[in-house]
Amino acid sequence: MSSGSNLSTTPDSKINSRPKKRRQRDFSVLIPFAIIGAGIILVILIVVFAFRSCSAAAASADPSAANADAAAAASPDRALAAGGEDGGNTAAGADGVAGADGGEAGDATGAGDNAAAATNLAGAATDSTTDTAATDSTDTATAAAAEAAAMLSYDDISRILTSGGTLTGSISDAGLCADINKYDQTAYSGTAIAIDGVYARSGPTINDTKYGKIQVGQTYEIIETAGEDGNWYKFNYNGREAYVHSKYLFPLKYEALHNAFLSLEPDMTGVDPSKPMIALTFDDGPNEAYTNRILDTLAAYGAKATFFIIGANVVDPNNECVQREVDEGHELANHTYDHDRFTKNTPEDMLRSLRKADYRIEKTVGRAAMLVRPPGGAFDDAGGTVLTNYGAPAILWSIDSLDWDNKDPNVVYSNVMTDIKDGDIVLLHDIHKQTADAVERIVPDLVAQGYQLVTVSQLAKARGKAMEPGGVYRSFYPD
């Protein structure tokens, strides 16, 4: 049978094998309909193009708002609007971080490997409305900022903030970079100061040979990050290469960075602003024994608290306590690195103490402090200037439990409960047995009286109060 035969090769065709003539079809009658359809499609394309043009103009006029809306739409729990000045291949430029204050993706053509970095960070890599590479400084990074923001590394955040930008969003996702092992730590090369006298080793594990201890206060040159988790530094130790866990070497570059977590909004899930609330705060920890007991009590009653952490205490075996604080939704706050008094140190020393504490906490749990409490409550105008530059408020208290002065948990309980009222901030310390004992009575009794136990930031937010950097706050009473 020839290939041009009209006979089917299916079994059914064998029943009626007589050839049939193919009917000639006339498509000319469809031409008017085709013309009308093409016209309709053309009109739709014109409308879509006009809409996109208007959207692009709006994003250029207010790029930070566009980025924030896009981020929220893509992932509400991780919504972050990233803004940074286009300072010439800085955060919003060739480094590829989305959301310049001017709304421009930056020129990614002249910075070598920085240009390559732009292709890896979605905010500046692609104009989401046109799928066109954003290599020209007139291109606007819009909705792609949502995806980029959800996976910003600390290095990305640093570039945004050091170029004058801001971060906004919610802390409800347990931090911008919840996995400390995913941090891009290449920014921390160069000179570093030893902040703890631990052993330098022949390799990036605690099982490698000890060379000798690094000297607190001495400077060393970091060569690169190392180890399976990237949390070790290879550095120059007495003329030879050695390794130390990165939390013990404080890079001077880090000192100049802004704490990205200071600008985040608290998670208000479960907080009712119309009901009375108290902020319990704990200073001087962590302490493995007593911090964990306090956390157990808080967890049993669904209570939240703010922990003002001393950076030097964030070491084994206390690391697990800080991780629990993060995992269970509490607020981390800064109590300096070594309980350093604002009134007894220079502004430069105090800023370094705060940043060292930040660094130690971040290197341990991937979250930094959001507030500061001056040790001993000692605070003056110079301290206010330090905190203004650092970017955080000073949180004092309206009720002092005096747990540091009295070992009787009954006295501690009475000091807290006697005059407590809606909006109080309570001072406690999670390093004393009497405190852990008293908290086991304080928490359930406050809950029974109808109080919500919240973080300081939640309390301020619920009261509609904005905490200003350098400002001093002792309570947030209802108006």
CSV table of C-alpha atoms in Angstrom, one decimal:
chain,number,residue,atom,x,y,z
A,1,MET,CA,0.0,0.0,0.0
A,2,SER,CA,1.4,3.4,-0.9
A,3,SER,CA,1.9,6.1,1.6
A,4,GLY,CA,-0.7,8.3,0.0
A,5,SER,CA,-3.5,5.7,0.3
A,6,ASN,CA,-6.8,6.9,2.0
A,7,LEU,CA,-7.2,3.5,3.6
A,8,SER,CA,-6.7,3.3,7.4
A,9,THR,CA,-4.4,0.6,8.8
A,10,THR,CA,-6.5,0.2,11.9
A,11,PRO,CA,-8.5,-3.1,12.3
A,12,ASP,CA,-11.8,-1.3,12.0
A,13,SER,CA,-11.0,-0.2,8.5
A,14,LYS,CA,-10.9,-3.7,7.2
A,15,ILE,CA,-14.7,-4.1,7.7
A,16,ASN,CA,-15.5,-1.2,5.2
A,17,SER,CA,-12.6,-1.3,2.8
A,18,ARG,CA,-14.2,0.8,0.1
A,19,PRO,CA,-12.2,4.0,-0.5
A,20,LYS,CA,-13.8,7.2,0.5
A,21,LYS,CA,-13.3,10.6,-1.1
A,22,ARG,CA,-11.7,13.2,1.2
A,23,ARG,CA,-14.1,16.2,1.5
A,24,GLN,CA,-12.5,19.5,0.4
A,25,ARG,CA,-12.7,22.1,3.2
A,26,ASP,CA,-13.0,25.8,2.5
A,27,PHE,CA,-11.2,27.9,5.2
A,28,SER,CA,-11.9,31.2,3.6
A,29,VAL,CA,-15.0,31.8,5.7
A,30,LEU,CA,-12.7,31.8,8.8
A,31,ILE,CA,-10.6,34.8,7.7
A,32,PRO,CA,-12.8,37.5,9.2
A,33,PHE,CA,-12.9,35.7,12.5
A,34,ALA,CA,-9.0,35.4,12.4
A,35,ILE,CA,-8.7,39.2,11.8
A,36,ILE,CA,-11.1,40.0,14.7
A,37,GLY,CA,-9.2,37.6,17.0
A,38,ALA,CA,-5.8,39.2,16.1
A,39,GLY,CA,-7.3,42.6,16.8
A,40,ILE,CA,-8.4,41.5,20.3
A,41,ILE,CA,-5.0,40.0,21.1
A,42,LEU,CA,-3.3,43.3,20.0
A,43,VAL,CA,-5.5,45.3,22.3
A,44,ILE,CA,-4.8,43.0,25.2
A,45,LEU,CA,-1.0,43.3,24.6
A,46,ILE,CA,-1.3,47.1,24.5
A,47,VAL,CA,-3.1,47.2,27.8
A,48,VAL,CA,-0.6,44.8,29.5
A,49,PHE,CA,2.3,46.8,28.3
A,50,ALA,CA,0.8,50.1,29.6
A,51,PHE,CA,0.1,48.4,33.0
A,52,ARG,CA,3.7,47.2,33.3
A,53,SER,CA,5.0,50.7,32.4
A,54,CYS,CA,2.9,52.2,35.2
A,55,SER,CA,4.1,49.6,37.6
A,56,ALA,CA,7.7,50.2,36.8
A,57,ALA,CA,7.2,53.9,37.2
A,58,ALA,CA,5.6,53.4,40.6
A,59,ALA,CA,8.4,51.1,41.7
A,60,SER,CA,11.0,53.7,40.7
A,61,ALA,CA,9.2,56.3,42.6
A,62,ASP,CA,9.1,54.2,45.8
A,63,PRO,CA,11.4,51.2,45.4
A,64,SER,CA,11.6,50.3,49.0
A,65,ALA,CA,7.8,50.0,49.3
A,66,ALA,CA,7.7,47.9,46.1
A,67,ASN,CA,10.4,45.6,47.4
A,68,ALA,CA,8.6,45.2,50.8
A,69,ASP,CA,5.3,44.5,49.1
A,70,ALA,CA,6.9,41.9,46.8
A,71,ALA,CA,8.7,40.2,49.7
A,72,ALA,CA,5.5,40.1,51.8
A,73,ALA,CA,3.6,38.6,48.9
A,74,ALA,CA,6.2,35.9,48.2
A,75,SER,CA,6.6,34.8,51.8
A,76,PRO,CA,4.9,36.8,54.6
A,77,ASP,CA,6.9,35.2,57.4
A,78,ARG,CA,10.2,36.1,55.7
A,79,ALA,CA,9.2,39.5,54.3
A,80,LEU,CA,12.2,41.8,54.2
A,81,ALA,CA,12.6,45.0,52.4
A,82,ALA,CA,16.3,45.6,51.7
A,83,GLY,CA,17.5,49.1,51.0
A,84,GLY,CA,21.0,50.5,50.4
A,85,GLU,CA,22.5,53.4,48.7
A,86,ASP,CA,24.1,52.8,45.3
A,87,GLY,CA,27.5,53.8,46.5
A,88,GLY,CA,29.5,52.5,43.5
A,89,ASN,CA,29.5,48.7,43.5
A,90,THR,CA,28.2,48.6,47.1
A,91,ALA,CA,25.2,46.9,48.5
A,92,ALA,CA,22.7,47.9,45.8
A,93,GLY,CA,25.3,47.9,43.1
A,94,ALA,CA,27.5,45.3,41.6
A,95,ASP,CA,27.4,43.2,44.8
A,96,GLY,CA,23.9,42.4,43.7
A,97,VAL,CA,21.8,43.1,46.8
A,98,ALA,CA,18.3,44.3,45.9
A,99,GLY,CA,16.5,47.5,46.8
A,100,ALA,CA,18.7,50.6,46.5
A,101,ASP,CA,17.1,53.7,48.0
A,102,GLY,CA,17.2,55.0,44.5
A,103,GLY,CA,15.5,51.8,43.3
A,104,GLU,CA,18.4,50.9,41.0
A,105,ALA,CA,20.0,47.6,40.6
A,106,GLY,CA,23.4,49.2,40.0
A,107,ASP,CA,26.0,48.9,37.4
A,108,ALA,CA,27.2,45.3,37.4
A,109,THR,CA,29.5,45.6,34.5
A,110,GLY,CA,32.7,47.0,36.0
A,111,ALA,CA,33.6,45.2,39.2
A,112,GLY,CA,35.0,41.9,38.2
A,113,ASP,CA,33.9,39.2,40.5
A,114,ASN,CA,31.4,41.7,42.0
A,115,ALA,CA,29.6,41.6,38.7
A,116,ALA,CA,29.4,37.9,38.9
A,117,ALA,CA,28.0,38.2,42.4
A,118,ALA,CA,25.1,40.2,40.9
A,119,THR,CA,24.0,37.2,39.0
A,120,ASN,CA,23.7,35.2,42.2
A,121,LEU,CA,21.5,37.6,44.2
A,122,ALA,CA,18.1,37.8,42.7
A,123,GLY,CA,17.4,41.4,43.7
A,124,ALA,CA,19.9,42.8,41.2
A,125,ALA,CA,20.3,39.8,39.0
A,126,THR,CA,16.9,39.9,37.2
A,127,ASP,CA,14.3,42.5,36.5
A,128,SER,CA,11.3,40.3,37.5
A,129,THR,CA,8.9,42.2,35.2
A,130,THR,CA,10.9,41.6,32.1
A,131,ASP,CA,13.2,38.7,32.8
A,132,THR,CA,16.0,40.9,31.6
A,133,ALA,CA,19.4,40.9,33.4
A,134,ALA,CA,19.6,44.1,35.5
A,135,THR,CA,23.1,45.1,34.4
A,136,ASP,CA,22.2,48.7,33.6
A,137,SER,CA,21.9,51.3,36.4
A,138,THR,CA,18.5,52.3,35.1
A,139,ASP,CA,16.9,48.9,35.6
A,140,THR,CA,14.8,48.6,38.7
A,141,ALA,CA,14.9,45.6,41.1
A,142,THR,CA,11.3,45.0,42.1
A,143,ALA,CA,9.5,41.7,43.1
A,144,ALA,CA,12.7,39.7,42.8
A,145,ALA,CA,13.8,41.3,46.1
A,146,ALA,CA,11.4,38.9,47.8
A,147,GLU,CA,13.4,35.9,46.9
A,148,ALA,CA,16.7,37.6,47.5
A,149,ALA,CA,15.7,38.8,50.9
A,150,ALA,CA,14.6,35.4,52.0
A,151,MET,CA,18.2,34.1,51.5
A,152,LEU,CA,20.3,37.1,52.4
A,153,SER,CA,23.6,36.1,54.1
A,154,TYR,CA,25.0,38.2,56.9
A,155,ASP,CA,27.6,39.5,54.4
A,156,ASP,CA,24.8,40.6,52.1
A,157,ILE,CA,23.1,42.3,55.1
A,158,SER,CA,26.3,44.0,56.1
A,159,ARG,CA,26.7,45.5,52.6
A,160,ILE,CA,23.2,46.9,52.7
A,161,LEU,CA,23.6,48.5,56.1
A,162,THR,CA,27.1,49.8,55.7
A,163,SER,CA,26.0,51.7,52.6
A,164,GLY,CA,23.2,53.5,54.4
A,165,GLY,CA,20.3,51.1,53.8
A,166,THR,CA,17.8,49.6,56.1
A,167,LEU,CA,16.1,46.3,56.8
A,168,THR,CA,12.5,45.9,57.8
A,169,GLY,CA,10.4,42.8,58.4
A,170,SER,CA,9.5,40.3,61.1
A,171,ILE,CA,11.7,38.3,63.5
A,172,SER,CA,9.0,35.5,63.5
A,173,ASP,CA,11.1,33.3,61.2
A,174,ALA,CA,13.8,32.9,63.9
A,175,GLY,CA,16.2,35.3,62.3
A,176,LEU,CA,17.3,36.5,58.9
A,177,CYS,CA,19.9,33.8,58.6
A,178,ALA,CA,18.7,31.2,61.1
A,179,ASP,CA,21.4,28.7,60.1
A,180,ILE,CA,24.8,30.1,61.3
A,181,ASN,CA,26.6,27.6,59.1
A,182,LYS,CA,25.2,29.3,56.0
A,183,TYR,CA,26.8,32.7,56.8
A,184,ASP,CA,29.0,34.2,54.2
A,185,GLN,CA,32.0,35.0,56.4
A,186,THR,CA,34.5,36.2,53.8
A,187,ALA,CA,33.9,39.7,55.0
A,188,TYR,CA,35.7,38.8,58.2
A,189,SER,CA,39.2,38.5,56.8
A,190,GLY,CA,42.0,40.7,58.0
A,191,THR,CA,43.0,41.7,61.5
A,192,ALA,CA,41.1,40.3,64.4
A,193,ILE,CA,41.4,40.6,68.2
A,194,ALA,CA,41.4,37.5,70.5
A,195,ILE,CA,38.5,37.8,72.9
A,196,ASP,CA,39.1,34.5,74.7
A,197,GLY,CA,42.3,32.6,75.6
A,198,VAL,CA,41.6,29.3,73.8
A,199,TYR,CA,44.0,26.9,72.1
A,200,ALA,CA,45.1,27.4,68.5
A,201,ARG,CA,45.1,24.1,66.7
A,202,SER,CA,46.7,22.3,63.8
A,203,GLY,CA,43.4,21.9,62.1
A,204,PRO,CA,39.8,23.1,62.2
A,205,THR,CA,38.4,20.6,64.8
A,206,ILE,CA,38.7,20.3,68.6
A,207,ASN,CA,40.5,17.0,68.0
A,208,ASP,CA,43.4,18.6,66.2
A,209,THR,CA,46.8,19.1,67.9
A,210,LYS,CA,47.0,22.1,70.3
A,211,TYR,CA,49.7,24.7,69.5
A,212,GLY,CA,49.2,27.0,72.4
A,213,LYS,CA,46.7,29.5,73.6
A,214,ILE,CA,45.9,32.7,71.8
A,215,GLN,CA,46.4,35.8,74.0
A,216,VAL,CA,43.3,37.9,74.9
A,217,GLY,CA,43.7,41.4,73.4
A,218,GLN,CA,46.4,40.4,70.9
A,219,THR,CA,45.7,40.9,67.2
A,220,TYR,CA,46.0,38.1,64.6
A,221,GLU,CA,45.7,38.0,60.9
A,222,ILE,CA,42.8,35.9,59.6
A,223,ILE,CA,43.6,34.1,56.4
A,224,GLU,CA,40.3,32.5,55.6
A,225,THR,CA,37.3,30.6,57.0
A,226,ALA,CA,37.7,26.9,57.4
A,227,GLY,CA,36.1,23.7,58.7
A,228,GLU,CA,33.1,21.7,57.5
A,229,ASP,CA,30.7,24.3,58.9
A,230,GLY,CA,32.8,27.4,58.0
A,231,ASN,CA,32.9,28.4,61.6
A,232,TRP,CA,36.7,28.2,62.1
A,233,TYR,CA,39.4,30.7,61.1
A,234,LYS,CA,42.7,29.8,59.6
A,235,PHE,CA,45.1,32.5,60.9
A,236,ASN,CA,48.7,33.4,61.4
A,237,TYR,CA,49.8,32.1,64.8
A,238,ASN,CA,53.4,32.9,65.7
A,239,GLY,CA,54.6,32.6,62.2
A,240,ARG,CA,52.7,29.5,61.1
A,241,GLU,CA,49.2,28.7,60.0
A,242,ALA,CA,46.8,27.6,62.7
A,243,TYR,CA,43.1,27.3,63.4
A,244,VAL,CA,40.7,28.5,66.0
A,245,HIS,CA,36.9,28.6,66.3
A,246,SER,CA,35.7,31.9,64.8
A,247,LYS,CA,33.8,33.0,67.9
A,248,TYR,CA,37.1,33.6,69.7
A,249,LEU,CA,38.6,36.0,67.2
A,250,PHE,CA,36.8,39.3,66.8
A,251,PRO,CA,37.4,40.8,63.3
A,252,LEU,CA,37.9,44.5,63.3
A,253,LYS,CA,35.8,44.7,60.2
A,254,TYR,CA,32.9,43.4,62.2
A,255,GLU,CA,33.1,46.3,64.6
A,256,ALA,CA,32.1,48.7,61.9
A,257,LEU,CA,29.0,46.8,60.9
A,258,HIS,CA,25.5,47.6,62.1
A,259,ASN,CA,23.5,45.0,63.9
A,260,ALA,CA,21.0,44.0,61.3
A,261,PHE,CA,18.6,42.6,63.9
A,262,LEU,CA,18.0,46.0,65.6
A,263,SER,CA,15.6,47.1,62.9
A,264,LEU,CA,13.4,44.1,62.8
A,265,GLU,CA,9.8,44.2,64.1
A,266,PRO,CA,8.8,41.8,66.9
A,267,ASP,CA,6.5,38.9,66.2
A,268,MET,CA,3.2,39.9,67.8
A,269,THR,CA,1.5,36.5,67.3
A,270,GLY,CA,-0.7,35.7,70.3
A,271,VAL,CA,-0.3,39.2,71.9
A,272,ASP,CA,-3.6,41.0,72.6
A,273,PRO,CA,-2.9,44.8,73.0
A,274,SER,CA,-6.2,45.3,74.8
A,275,LYS,CA,-5.1,43.0,77.7
A,276,PRO,CA,-2.7,43.7,80.5
A,277,MET,CA,0.9,42.6,80.0
A,278,ILE,CA,4.3,42.5,81.8
A,279,ALA,CA,7.8,42.1,80.5
A,280,LEU,CA,10.0,39.9,82.5
A,281,THR,CA,13.7,40.5,81.8
A,282,PHE,CA,16.7,38.4,82.8
A,283,ASP,CA,20.3,39.7,83.0
A,284,ASP,CA,23.8,38.3,83.2
A,285,GLY,CA,23.2,34.9,81.6
A,286,PRO,CA,23.3,32.5,80.1
A,287,ASN,CA,23.8,29.9,82.9
A,288,GLU,CA,23.2,26.3,82.0
A,289,ALA,CA,21.6,25.3,85.3
A,290,TYR,CA,19.3,28.3,86.0
A,291,THR,CA,18.6,29.6,82.6
A,292,ASN,CA,17.2,26.2,81.5
A,293,ARG,CA,15.0,26.0,84.6
A,294,ILE,CA,13.6,29.5,83.9
A,295,LEU,CA,13.0,28.5,80.2
A,296,ASP,CA,11.2,25.4,81.4
A,297,THR,CA,8.8,27.5,83.5
A,298,LEU,CA,8.2,30.0,80.8
A,299,ALA,CA,7.5,27.3,78.3
A,300,ALA,CA,5.0,25.6,80.6
A,301,TYR,CA,2.8,28.7,80.6
A,302,GLY,CA,3.4,30.0,77.1
A,303,ALA,CA,5.3,33.0,78.4
A,304,LYS,CA,7.9,35.1,76.6
A,305,ALA,CA,10.8,37.1,78.1
A,306,THR,CA,13.8,39.2,77.2
A,307,PHE,CA,17.3,37.9,78.0
A,308,PHE,CA,20.1,40.5,78.4
A,309,ILE,CA,23.1,38.4,77.6
A,310,ILE,CA,26.7,38.9,78.6
A,311,GLY,CA,28.7,37.9,75.5
A,312,ALA,CA,31.6,36.3,77.4
A,313,ASN,CA,29.1,33.8,79.0
A,314,VAL,CA,28.1,32.5,75.6
A,315,VAL,CA,30.4,29.5,75.7
A,316,ASP,CA,29.9,25.8,76.3
A,317,PRO,CA,28.0,24.5,78.2
A,318,ASN,CA,25.8,27.6,78.0
A,319,ASN,CA,25.3,27.7,74.2
A,320,GLU,CA,22.3,25.4,74.4
A,321,CYS,CA,20.5,27.9,76.6
A,322,VAL,CA,20.8,30.7,74.0
A,323,GLN,CA,19.6,28.4,71.3
A,324,ARG,CA,16.6,27.5,73.4
A,325,GLU,CA,15.9,31.2,73.8
A,326,VAL,CA,15.9,31.6,70.1
A,327,ASP,CA,13.9,28.5,69.3
A,328,GLU,CA,11.2,29.2,71.9
A,329,GLY,CA,10.6,32.8,70.8
A,330,HIS,CA,12.2,34.8,73.4
A,331,GLU,CA,14.1,38.1,72.8
A,332,LEU,CA,17.9,38.3,72.9
A,333,ALA,CA,19.3,41.5,74.2
A,334,ASN,CA,22.8,42.9,74.8
A,335,HIS,CA,24.3,43.3,78.3
A,336,THR,CA,27.8,44.1,76.9
A,337,TYR,CA,30.6,41.6,76.5
A,338,ASP,CA,31.9,41.4,80.0
A,339,HIS,CA,29.4,43.5,82.1
A,340,ASP,CA,31.3,46.6,81.1
A,341,ARG,CA,30.0,49.8,82.7
A,342,PHE,CA,29.1,52.7,80.4
A,343,THR,CA,30.2,55.2,83.0
A,344,LYS,CA,33.6,53.7,83.5
A,345,ASN,CA,34.8,53.2,79.9
A,346,THR,CA,35.4,55.3,76.9
A,347,PRO,CA,32.7,55.5,74.2
A,348,GLU,CA,35.0,53.6,71.9
A,349,ASP,CA,35.5,50.8,74.4
A,350,MET,CA,31.8,50.5,75.1
A,351,LEU,CA,30.9,50.3,71.4
A,352,ARG,CA,33.5,47.5,71.0
A,353,SER,CA,32.1,45.7,74.0
A,354,LEU,CA,28.6,45.8,72.5
A,355,ARG,CA,29.8,44.6,69.1
A,356,LYS,CA,31.9,41.8,70.7
A,357,ALA,CA,28.8,40.6,72.5
A,358,ASP,CA,26.8,40.7,69.2
A,359,TYR,CA,29.5,38.8,67.4
A,360,ARG,CA,29.8,36.1,70.0
A,361,ILE,CA,26.0,35.6,70.1
A,362,GLU,CA,25.6,35.6,66.3
A,363,LYS,CA,28.4,33.1,65.9
A,364,THR,CA,26.7,30.8,68.3
A,365,VAL,CA,23.0,30.9,67.4
A,366,GLY,CA,22.7,33.0,64.2
A,367,ARG,CA,20.8,35.8,65.9
A,368,ALA,CA,22.0,39.1,67.4
A,369,ALA,CA,20.6,41.2,70.2
A,370,MET,CA,17.8,43.7,69.6
A,371,LEU,CA,18.1,45.9,72.7
A,372,VAL,CA,20.7,47.0,75.2
A,373,ARG,CA,20.7,47.2,79.0
A,374,PRO,CA,23.5,49.1,80.6
A,375,PRO,CA,25.1,47.0,83.4
A,376,GLY,CA,24.0,48.2,86.8
A,377,GLY,CA,21.7,50.6,85.1
A,378,ALA,CA,24.6,53.1,85.0
A,379,PHE,CA,24.0,55.4,82.1
A,380,ASP,CA,24.8,58.9,81.1
A,381,ASP,CA,24.8,61.3,78.1
A,382,ALA,CA,28.0,59.7,76.7
A,383,GLY,CA,26.3,56.3,76.9
A,384,GLY,CA,23.3,57.7,75.1
A,385,THR,CA,25.6,58.9,72.3
A,386,VAL,CA,27.1,55.4,72.1
A,387,LEU,CA,23.7,53.7,71.8
A,388,THR,CA,22.5,56.3,69.3
A,389,ASN,CA,25.5,55.4,67.1
A,390,TYR,CA,25.1,51.7,67.8
A,391,GLY,CA,21.4,51.9,66.9
A,392,ALA,CA,19.6,50.6,70.0
A,393,PRO,CA,17.6,51.9,73.0
A,394,ALA,CA,18.6,51.5,76.7
A,395,ILE,CA,16.1,49.3,78.6
A,396,LEU,CA,16.0,49.9,82.3
A,397,TRP,CA,13.2,48.7,84.6
A,398,SER,CA,10.3,49.8,86.8
A,399,ILE,CA,10.5,46.8,89.3
A,400,ASP,CA,13.7,45.5,90.8
A,401,SER,CA,13.4,42.0,92.2
A,402,LEU,CA,16.7,42.4,94.1
A,403,ASP,CA,17.4,38.8,93.5
A,404,TRP,CA,21.1,39.7,93.3
A,405,ASP,CA,20.9,41.0,96.9
A,406,ASN,CA,18.7,38.4,98.6
A,407,LYS,CA,19.0,34.6,98.4
A,408,ASP,CA,15.5,34.0,99.7
A,409,PRO,CA,13.1,33.2,96.8
A,410,ASN,CA,10.1,34.2,98.9
A,411,VAL,CA,11.6,37.7,99.2
A,412,VAL,CA,12.3,37.8,95.5
A,413,TYR,CA,8.7,36.8,94.8
A,414,SER,CA,7.4,39.5,97.1
A,415,ASN,CA,9.6,42.2,95.6
A,416,VAL,CA,8.1,41.4,92.1
A,417,MET,CA,4.5,40.8,93.0
A,418,THR,CA,3.7,43.4,95.6
A,419,ASP,CA,3.2,46.4,93.4
A,420,ILE,CA,3.2,45.0,89.9
A,421,LYS,CA,0.9,46.6,87.3
A,422,ASP,CA,0.2,46.6,83.6
A,423,GLY,CA,3.2,47.8,81.5
A,424,ASP,CA,5.9,47.1,84.1
A,425,ILE,CA,9.4,45.9,83.1
A,426,VAL,CA,10.8,43.5,85.8
A,427,LEU,CA,14.5,43.1,86.5
A,428,LEU,CA,15.7,39.5,87.3
A,429,HIS,CA,18.9,37.6,86.8
A,430,ASP,CA,19.1,34.1,85.3
A,431,ILE,CA,22.3,33.2,87.2
A,432,HIS,CA,20.8,32.6,90.6
A,433,LYS,CA,19.1,29.6,92.2
A,434,GLN,CA,16.7,31.9,94.1
A,435,THR,CA,15.6,33.5,90.9
A,436,ALA,CA,14.8,30.2,89.2
A,437,ASP,CA,12.9,29.2,92.4
A,438,ALA,CA,10.9,32.4,92.5
A,439,VAL,CA,10.1,32.4,88.8
A,440,GLU,CA,8.4,29.1,89.3
A,441,ARG,CA,5.8,30.9,91.4
A,442,ILE,CA,5.9,34.4,89.7
A,443,VAL,CA,5.0,33.2,86.2
A,444,PRO,CA,1.9,31.1,87.0
A,445,ASP,CA,0.6,33.7,89.5
A,446,LEU,CA,0.9,36.5,86.9
A,447,VAL,CA,-0.8,34.4,84.3
A,448,ALA,CA,-3.6,33.6,86.8
A,449,GLN,CA,-4.1,37.3,87.4
A,450,GLY,CA,-4.7,37.8,83.6
A,451,TYR,CA,-1.3,39.2,82.6
A,452,GLN,CA,0.3,38.4,79.3
A,453,LEU,CA,4.1,37.8,79.7
A,454,VAL,CA,5.7,39.3,76.7
A,455,THR,CA,9.1,40.6,75.5
A,456,VAL,CA,10.1,44.2,75.9
A,457,SER,CA,9.7,44.8,72.2
A,458,GLN,CA,6.3,43.2,72.1
A,459,LEU,CA,5.3,45.4,75.1
A,460,ALA,CA,6.4,48.6,73.4
A,461,LYS,CA,4.8,47.6,70.1
A,462,ALA,CA,1.5,46.8,71.8
A,463,ARG,CA,1.5,50.2,73.5
A,464,GLY,CA,2.3,51.9,70.2
A,465,LYS,CA,5.6,53.2,71.5
A,466,ALA,CA,8.6,53.5,69.2
A,467,MET,CA,11.9,52.9,71.0
A,468,GLU,CA,14.5,55.4,69.6
A,469,PRO,CA,18.2,54.6,69.5
A,470,GLY,CA,19.8,56.2,72.6
A,471,GLY,CA,16.5,56.6,74.4
A,472,VAL,CA,16.0,55.3,77.9
A,473,TYR,CA,12.9,53.2,78.7
A,474,ARG,CA,11.8,51.9,82.1
A,475,SER,CA,8.2,50.8,81.4
A,476,PHE,CA,5.4,51.0,78.9
A,477,TYR,CA,2.2,51.8,80.8
A,478,PRO,CA,-1.1,52.1,79.0
A,479,ASP,CA,-2.2,55.7,78.2
